[in-house]
Amino acid sequence: MAHVVLKDVTKIYGKNVIAVNRVNLEVRDREFVVLVGPSGCGKSTILRMIAGLEDITEGEIFIDDRLVNSIQAKDRDIAMVFQNYALYPHMTVFDNMAFGLKLRKIAKNEIQDRVRDAADILGITDLLERKPKQLSGGQRQRVAVGRAIVRKPKVFLFDEPLSNLDAKLRVQMRKEISKLHQKLQATMIYVTHDQVEAMTMGDRIVVLKDGCTQQIDVPMTLYNKPENQFVAGFIGSPPMNIFNGKIVKESGLWFDEGQFKLKVPSRFEKNIESYVNKEIIFGIRPEDIHQSGDKSDNEFLISVNVNVEVVEPMGNEVILYSSVGKHSAVARLDVQCQIKPGEDINLFFNIKKGHFFNAETKMSICLEK
Amino acid sequence: MKKPLIYTILIVFVVFSLYPFLWMASSTLRPEGEIGALGLIPSKLTFEHYKEVIHKIPIFRALLNSFIVAGSVTAGVLVFGSMVGYALSRLRFRGRSLIFIIILFTMTLPFQITLIPLYVLMVKFHWVNSYLALIVPYMLTGFSILLFRQYFMALPQDLIDAARIDGCSELWILYRVLWPNSIPALITVGILTFMTSWNEVLWPLIVIRDRAMMTMPQIVAIFHIGGQAEARLGVKLAAAMLLAMPVILAYSFFQKYFIESMATSGLKE
Ligand SMILES: Nc1ncnc2c1ncn2[C@@H]1O[C@H](COP(=O)(O)OP(=O)(O)OP(=O)(O)O)[C@@H](O)[C@H]1O
Ligand SMILES: [Mg+2]
């Protein structure tokens, strides 16, 4: 059982490639923390520094209150699952899982027991005598996870373990890893670039961009209260609609996109006041755009005329892509809708669910409860 | 092209390259007077030449010496060459590229340049007339370092990281994880090193005087030009045949790997 603390951790490759920039993070005991962000944002580098595979340029990493900066990977009591599985090609599945235990001089029968237990949990008992080459991608992934489990480490590290699997298997393994986490009650740090994985698996999520943490919070808070435009756009699929515009004052405050105007709800007014006649960014999620205006809180539903471009029926819902002014708007609509591409229709924006961001800092303007 | 034509050409080449060897083989079994003939079938078989060679020079002792020397050299090159190759390909340290460049540079030096200094060194170490002089200077080669480095660079870093997390030291990573996955490189370096060492004449001629310490190519060369053969072709050819035999046997044994190694050693990035 372990907690992991990163204090102002920085990684600079060579002279001037700043891969990780002053990251602070506290992973609690038994927590499942997901690091998520676009390619190249430094996720793997952070994980590898925690693992001890990469030197820490600046800052400190603690595992269970022990400063590990200068402690070797093998003495940190962590296990890691790699994107490409990294199984030893010349060893059987059993030996792959037992290798780390043998090196640690664990008794033979204990090794047997641990490997069998792990194989049981993962459903790979029949494969123990095979070589990695004779396994499918999903099976290899299980072996890689098994190799981590048998070690009974303080901390599990996963680096995009599912990205080489097909979509269906990915969903299944996602569930299995979540179950495993509950079963083992271990601390896990999981890297992915897939926000769906992050949302579904993480107790908490760390959103990264260009080596900097953008926001660290539980999934629903990230979704509902993104601290900046990047988080707003990164979490959620399809992503949040973003509109650049201005705030104008004419009997109340209005967001003016040029093509259409939205009345700023009174609860936002205090914070928005200072932006009158200034650039501002308005964001609204696809599910907060509706087809009809007669909902319970219809005082916040504002009709906007859009031109429909693409209609994607998904079975349970319809994703509608449209253009409005110089922007595009994506909406999630009911399956019943009979909209055709090319039509001009009115959509209703639920402005109460909207987000405002400072046009320069990209920070959220209305984050109070 | 038509098949018969191709076959004709191939057969001509095979005959051209095989004939001299077969002629040598058959000549060793003929009486001295018949050796001038071009035919391959001896009219009368005789083992006199072989008997004389074995009687005159300690050829079996030389065979043993050659095996000890080539074997030790090969083992040394595999162990140390892969160590340096690993360090240069996967460990990060100051001066890494400089060291690599220096190693490449040593490969461009012809042996004749280092010959004299090396000999002086051997004399100072009192290694002349011993296995040490034959083995130690050859235990690490730029070629093996280069080949191992290139090969290891192509292996996935994750494999090394996984081993490191599993608890391997650097040496264990090399010998228990990288070696089993580098069999082609090991065989290539092994075969080429063994052959080079086996065929080496110049260096043994310089550091070995004691007949009991001589290697096969050395003792056969001395036998040929040293007057012991009394300018008779039969014994010379018999000695040459004995020299070639182990290589031929080894070749037929490792034929598959040999061809593979020839094919890969040139192609690997
Ligand atoms: N060995 C290295 N030398 C120099 N720069 C590196 C090295 N490794 C990574 N980088 C740089 O550091 C940054 C972060 O890399 P990292 O691998 O952590 O990204 P990532 O978030 O894991 O991306 P991905 O999702 O593509 O795996 C990138 O800009 C990358 O180019
Ligand atoms: Mg990565």
PDB file of N, CA, C and O in Angstrom, chain A residues 233-263:
ATOM      1  N   GLY A 233     -11.998  21.203 -23.962  1.00  0.00           N
ATOM      2  CA  GLY A 233     -12.009  20.617 -25.289  1.00  0.00           C
ATOM      3  C   GLY A 233     -11.518  19.180 -25.299  1.00  0.00           C
ATOM      4  O   GLY A 233     -11.898  18.393 -26.150  1.00  0.00           O
ATOM      5  N   PHE A 234     -10.660  18.828 -24.336  1.00  0.00           N
ATOM      6  CA  PHE A 234     -10.043  17.504 -24.368  1.00  0.00           C
ATOM      7  C   PHE A 234     -10.944  16.434 -23.774  1.00  0.00           C
ATOM      8  O   PHE A 234     -11.006  15.313 -24.280  1.00  0.00           O
ATOM      9  N   ILE A 235     -11.640  16.777 -22.715  1.00  0.00           N
ATOM     10  CA  ILE A 235     -12.506  15.805 -22.060  1.00  0.00           C
ATOM     11  C   ILE A 235     -13.900  15.899 -22.675  1.00  0.00           C
ATOM     12  O   ILE A 235     -14.467  16.981 -22.769  1.00  0.00           O
ATOM     13  N   GLY A 236     -14.438  14.777 -23.072  1.00  0.00           N
ATOM     14  CA  GLY A 236     -15.762  14.769 -23.690  1.00  0.00           C
ATOM     15  C   GLY A 236     -15.656  14.491 -25.172  1.00  0.00           C
ATOM     16  O   GLY A 236     -14.747  14.952 -25.837  1.00  0.00           O
ATOM     17  N   SER A 237     -16.588  13.672 -25.660  1.00  0.00           N
ATOM     18  CA  SER A 237     -16.569  13.327 -27.073  1.00  0.00           C
ATOM     19  C   SER A 237     -18.000  13.184 -27.563  1.00  0.00           C
ATOM     20  O   SER A 237     -18.774  12.440 -26.981  1.00  0.00           O
ATOM     21  N   PRO A 238     -18.398  13.889 -28.637  1.00  0.00           N
ATOM     22  CA  PRO A 238     -17.602  14.891 -29.353  1.00  0.00           C
ATOM     23  C   PRO A 238     -17.229  16.041 -28.427  1.00  0.00           C
ATOM     24  O   PRO A 238     -17.917  16.252 -27.432  1.00  0.00           O
ATOM     25  N   PRO A 239     -16.168  16.753 -28.748  1.00  0.00           N
ATOM     26  CA  PRO A 239     -15.704  17.793 -27.816  1.00  0.00           C
ATOM     27  C   PRO A 239     -16.659  18.982 -27.716  1.00  0.00           C
ATOM     28  O   PRO A 239     -17.570  19.127 -28.525  1.00  0.00           O
ATOM     29  N   MET A 240     -16.403  19.776 -26.690  1.00  0.00           N
ATOM     30  CA  MET A 240     -17.217  20.960 -26.449  1.00  0.00           C
ATOM     31  C   MET A 240     -17.157  21.913 -27.652  1.00  0.00           C
ATOM     32  O   MET A 240     -16.125  22.053 -28.286  1.00  0.00           O
ATOM     33  N   ASN A 241     -18.288  22.543 -27.957  1.00  0.00           N
ATOM     34  CA  ASN A 241     -18.299  23.568 -29.007  1.00  0.00           C
ATOM     35  C   ASN A 241     -17.706  24.853 -28.462  1.00  0.00           C
ATOM     36  O   ASN A 241     -17.995  25.252 -27.332  1.00  0.00           O
ATOM     37  N   ILE A 242     -16.878  25.468 -29.272  1.00  0.00           N
ATOM     38  CA  ILE A 242     -16.199  26.683 -28.832  1.00  0.00           C
ATOM     39  C   ILE A 242     -16.577  27.832 -29.769  1.00  0.00           C
ATOM     40  O   ILE A 242     -16.523  27.686 -30.993  1.00  0.00           O
ATOM     41  N   PHE A 243     -16.971  28.948 -29.196  1.00  0.00           N
ATOM     42  CA  PHE A 243     -17.319  30.130 -29.999  1.00  0.00           C
ATOM     43  C   PHE A 243     -16.520  31.323 -29.519  1.00  0.00           C
ATOM     44  O   PHE A 243     -16.497  31.618 -28.324  1.00  0.00           O
ATOM     45  N   ASN A 244     -15.872  32.008 -30.439  1.00  0.00           N
ATOM     46  CA  ASN A 244     -15.222  33.271 -30.093  1.00  0.00           C
ATOM     47  C   ASN A 244     -16.223  34.393 -30.302  1.00  0.00           C
ATOM     48  O   ASN A 244     -16.958  34.398 -31.283  1.00  0.00           O
ATOM     49  N   GLY A 245     -16.234  35.329 -29.370  1.00  0.00           N
ATOM     50  CA  GLY A 245     -17.176  36.428 -29.519  1.00  0.00           C
ATOM     51  C   GLY A 245     -16.844  37.560 -28.563  1.00  0.00           C
ATOM     52  O   GLY A 245     -15.720  37.652 -28.066  1.00  0.00           O
ATOM     53  N   LYS A 246     -17.848  38.399 -28.327  1.00  0.00           N
ATOM     54  CA  LYS A 246     -17.655  39.576 -27.487  1.00  0.00           C
ATOM     55  C   LYS A 246     -18.784  39.643 -26.476  1.00  0.00           C
ATOM     56  O   LYS A 246     -19.864  39.100 -26.701  1.00  0.00           O
ATOM     57  N   ILE A 247     -18.558  40.336 -25.382  1.00  0.00           N
ATOM     58  CA  ILE A 247     -19.644  40.611 -24.446  1.00  0.00           C
ATOM     59  C   ILE A 247     -20.161  42.025 -24.752  1.00  0.00           C
ATOM     60  O   ILE A 247     -19.373  42.961 -24.877  1.00  0.00           O
ATOM     61  N   VAL A 248     -21.493  42.150 -24.939  1.00  0.00           N
ATOM     62  CA  VAL A 248     -22.061  43.493 -25.134  1.00  0.00           C
ATOM     63  C   VAL A 248     -23.114  43.733 -24.067  1.00  0.00           C
ATOM     64  O   VAL A 248     -23.694  42.788 -23.522  1.00  0.00           O
ATOM     65  N   LYS A 249     -23.326  45.003 -23.745  1.00  0.00           N
ATOM     66  CA  LYS A 249     -24.269  45.336 -22.688  1.00  0.00           C
ATOM     67  C   LYS A 249     -25.437  46.092 -23.295  1.00  0.00           C
ATOM     68  O   LYS A 249     -25.256  47.177 -23.836  1.00  0.00           O
ATOM     69  N   GLU A 250     -26.586  45.492 -23.311  1.00  0.00           N
ATOM     70  CA  GLU A 250     -27.813  46.185 -23.748  1.00  0.00           C
ATOM     71  C   GLU A 250     -28.982  45.535 -23.013  1.00  0.00           C
ATOM     72  O   GLU A 250     -29.362  44.421 -23.339  1.00  0.00           O
ATOM     73  N   SER A 251     -29.437  46.160 -21.988  1.00  0.00           N
ATOM     74  CA  SER A 251     -30.411  45.609 -21.046  1.00  0.00           C
ATOM     75  C   SER A 251     -29.983  44.209 -20.612  1.00  0.00           C
ATOM     76  O   SER A 251     -30.540  43.199 -20.991  1.00  0.00           O
ATOM     77  N   GLY A 252     -28.908  44.162 -19.875  1.00  0.00           N
ATOM     78  CA  GLY A 252     -28.293  42.906 -19.455  1.00  0.00           C
ATOM     79  C   GLY A 252     -27.081  42.618 -20.312  1.00  0.00           C
ATOM     80  O   GLY A 252     -26.771  43.369 -21.240  1.00  0.00           O
ATOM     81  N   LEU A 253     -26.391  41.528 -19.973  1.00  0.00           N
ATOM     82  CA  LEU A 253     -25.178  41.193 -20.719  1.00  0.00           C
ATOM     83  C   LEU A 253     -25.503  40.161 -21.786  1.00  0.00           C
ATOM     84  O   LEU A 253     -26.287  39.243 -21.561  1.00  0.00           O
ATOM     85  N   TRP A 254     -24.869  40.325 -22.938  1.00  0.00           N
ATOM     86  CA  TRP A 254     -25.072  39.389 -24.036  1.00  0.00           C
ATOM     87  C   TRP A 254     -23.723  38.910 -24.562  1.00  0.00           C
ATOM     88  O   TRP A 254     -22.768  39.661 -24.588  1.00  0.00           O
ATOM     89  N   PHE A 255     -23.709  37.644 -24.974  1.00  0.00           N
ATOM     90  CA  PHE A 255     -22.552  37.131 -25.700  1.00  0.00           C
ATOM     91  C   PHE A 255     -22.866  37.294 -27.173  1.00  0.00           C
ATOM     92  O   PHE A 255     -23.861  36.768 -27.670  1.00  0.00           O
ATOM     93  N   ASP A 256     -22.037  38.029 -27.872  1.00  0.00           N
ATOM     94  CA  ASP A 256     -22.304  38.338 -29.268  1.00  0.00           C
ATOM     95  C   ASP A 256     -21.281  37.654 -30.165  1.00  0.00           C
ATOM     96  O   ASP A 256     -20.102  38.002 -30.179  1.00  0.00           O
ATOM     97  N   GLU A 257     -21.748  36.652 -30.907  1.00  0.00           N
ATOM     98  CA  GLU A 257     -20.839  35.905 -31.787  1.00  0.00           C
ATOM     99  C   GLU A 257     -20.686  36.618 -33.128  1.00  0.00           C
ATOM    100  O   GLU A 257     -19.748  36.368 -33.868  1.00  0.00           O
ATOM    101  N   GLY A 258     -21.594  37.543 -33.405  1.00  0.00           N
ATOM    102  CA  GLY A 258     -21.608  38.216 -34.703  1.00  0.00           C
ATOM    103  C   GLY A 258     -22.866  37.810 -35.441  1.00  0.00           C
ATOM    104  O   GLY A 258     -23.668  38.634 -35.871  1.00  0.00           O
ATOM    105  N   GLN A 259     -23.070  36.490 -35.523  1.00  0.00           N
ATOM    106  CA  GLN A 259     -24.219  35.917 -36.208  1.00  0.00           C
ATOM    107  C   GLN A 259     -25.417  35.801 -35.261  1.00  0.00           C
ATOM    108  O   GLN A 259     -26.550  35.953 -35.671  1.00  0.00           O
ATOM    109  N   PHE A 260     -25.101  35.511 -34.018  1.00  0.00           N
ATOM    110  CA  PHE A 260     -26.202  35.337 -33.051  1.00  0.00           C
ATOM    111  C   PHE A 260     -25.771  35.878 -31.694  1.00  0.00           C
ATOM    112  O   PHE A 260     -24.591  36.124 -31.459  1.00  0.00           O
ATOM    113  N   LYS A 261     -26.791  36.099 -30.842  1.00  0.00           N
ATOM    114  CA  LYS A 261     -26.513  36.619 -29.502  1.00  0.00           C
ATOM    115  C   LYS A 261     -27.120  35.706 -28.461  1.00  0.00           C
ATOM    116  O   LYS A 261     -28.191  35.128 -28.673  1.00  0.00           O
ATOM    117  N   LEU A 262     -26.419  35.532 -27.360  1.00  0.00           N
ATOM    118  CA  LEU A 262     -26.940  34.728 -26.257  1.00  0.00           C
ATOM    119  C   LEU A 262     -26.987  35.587 -25.017  1.00  0.00           C
ATOM    120  O   LEU A 262     -26.036  36.287 -24.706  1.00  0.00           O
ATOM    121  N   LYS A 263     -28.119  35.489 -24.304  1.00  0.00           N
ATOM    122  CA  LYS A 263     -28.240  36.274 -23.069  1.00  0.00           C
ATOM    123  C   LYS A 263     -27.439  35.576 -21.977  1.00  0.00           C
ATOM    124  O   LYS A 263     -27.594  34.374 -21.745  1.00  0.00           O
TER     125      LYS A 263
END
